[in-house]
GROMACS .gro file of C-alpha atoms in nm:
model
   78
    1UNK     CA    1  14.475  -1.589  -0.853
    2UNK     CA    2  14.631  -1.577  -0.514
    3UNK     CA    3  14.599  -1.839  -0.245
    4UNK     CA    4  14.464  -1.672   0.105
    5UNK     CA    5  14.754  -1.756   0.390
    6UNK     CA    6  14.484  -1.793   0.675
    7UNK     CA    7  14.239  -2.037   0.479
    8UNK     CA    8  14.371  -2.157   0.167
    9UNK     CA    9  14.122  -1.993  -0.058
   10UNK     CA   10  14.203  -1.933  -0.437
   11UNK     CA   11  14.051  -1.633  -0.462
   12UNK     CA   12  14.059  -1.392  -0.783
   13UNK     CA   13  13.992  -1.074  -0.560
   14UNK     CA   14  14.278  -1.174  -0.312
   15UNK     CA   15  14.454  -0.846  -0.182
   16UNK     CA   16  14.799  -0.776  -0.046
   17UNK     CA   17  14.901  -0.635   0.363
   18UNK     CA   18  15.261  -0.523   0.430
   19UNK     CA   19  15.359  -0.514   0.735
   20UNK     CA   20  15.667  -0.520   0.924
   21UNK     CA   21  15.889  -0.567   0.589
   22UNK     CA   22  15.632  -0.880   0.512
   23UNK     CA   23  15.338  -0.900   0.253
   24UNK     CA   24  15.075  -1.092   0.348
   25UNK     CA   25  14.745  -1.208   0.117
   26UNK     CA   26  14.425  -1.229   0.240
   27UNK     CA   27  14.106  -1.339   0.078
   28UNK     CA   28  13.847  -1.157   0.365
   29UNK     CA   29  13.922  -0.926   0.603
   30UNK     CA   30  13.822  -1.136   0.842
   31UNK     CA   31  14.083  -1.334   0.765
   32UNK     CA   32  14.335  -1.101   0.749
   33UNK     CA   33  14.217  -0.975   1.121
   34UNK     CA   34  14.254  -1.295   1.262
   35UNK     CA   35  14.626  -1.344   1.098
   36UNK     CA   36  14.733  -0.959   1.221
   37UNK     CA   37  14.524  -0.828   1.484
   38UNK     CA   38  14.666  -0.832   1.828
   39UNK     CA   39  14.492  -1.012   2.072
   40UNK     CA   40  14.379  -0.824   2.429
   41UNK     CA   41  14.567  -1.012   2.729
   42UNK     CA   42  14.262  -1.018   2.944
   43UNK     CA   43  13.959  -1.109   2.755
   44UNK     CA   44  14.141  -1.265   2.404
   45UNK     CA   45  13.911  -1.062   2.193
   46UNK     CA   46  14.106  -0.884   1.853
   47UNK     CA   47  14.185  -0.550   1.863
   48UNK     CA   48  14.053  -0.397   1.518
   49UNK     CA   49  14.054  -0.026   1.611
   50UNK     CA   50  14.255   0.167   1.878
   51UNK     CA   51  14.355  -0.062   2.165
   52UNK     CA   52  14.635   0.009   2.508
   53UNK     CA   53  14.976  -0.114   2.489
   54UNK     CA   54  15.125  -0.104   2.785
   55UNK     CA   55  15.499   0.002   2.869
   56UNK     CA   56  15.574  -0.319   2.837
   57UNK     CA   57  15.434  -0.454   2.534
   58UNK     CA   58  15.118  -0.590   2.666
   59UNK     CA   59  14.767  -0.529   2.459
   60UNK     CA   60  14.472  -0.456   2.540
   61UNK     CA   61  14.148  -0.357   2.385
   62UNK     CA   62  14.061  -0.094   2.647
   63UNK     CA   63  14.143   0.040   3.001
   64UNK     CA   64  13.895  -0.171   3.145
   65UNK     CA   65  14.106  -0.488   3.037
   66UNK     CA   66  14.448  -0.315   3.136
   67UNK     CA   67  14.340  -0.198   3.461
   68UNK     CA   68  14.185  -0.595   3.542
   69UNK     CA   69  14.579  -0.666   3.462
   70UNK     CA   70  14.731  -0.426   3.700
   71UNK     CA   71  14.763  -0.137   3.461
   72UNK     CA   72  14.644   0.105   3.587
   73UNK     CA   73  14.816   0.387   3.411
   74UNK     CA   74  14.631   0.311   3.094
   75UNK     CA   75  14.295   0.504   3.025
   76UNK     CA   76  14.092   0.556   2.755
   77UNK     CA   77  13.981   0.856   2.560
   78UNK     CA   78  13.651   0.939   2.384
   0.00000   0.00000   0.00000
């Protein structure tokens, strides 16, 4: 069994992430979003689908968010 790297739980079902030349197990995908999501600079919410990134580097989980942080040049699309 593999040991989850967020909580600790020896879990049969356990899966692997690789990401960034690193693998990563997970018990939950919860648990794997809270180890890999990014987090949105304005509200701190994770990003699980398509977020912003701004020019430089900044995330966001939607234009709203990026334009409350001056970035304006960010939009999104439906």
């Amino acid at each position: 069994m593999s040991v989850c790297e967020v909580c600790g739980n020896d879990y049969e079902m356990a899966f692997e992430v690789r990401a960034a030349g690193a693998v990563h197990v997970f018990d939950s995908l919860e648990c794997a979003a809270h180890r890999m999501a990014p987090i949105c600079e304005n509200c701190q919410c994770r990003i699980l689908g398509h977020g912003s990134q701004s020019a430089d580097g900044r995330f966001f989980c939607s234009a709203h968010c990026a334009r409350t942080q001056g970035h304006a040049e960010l939009v999104d699309h439906g």
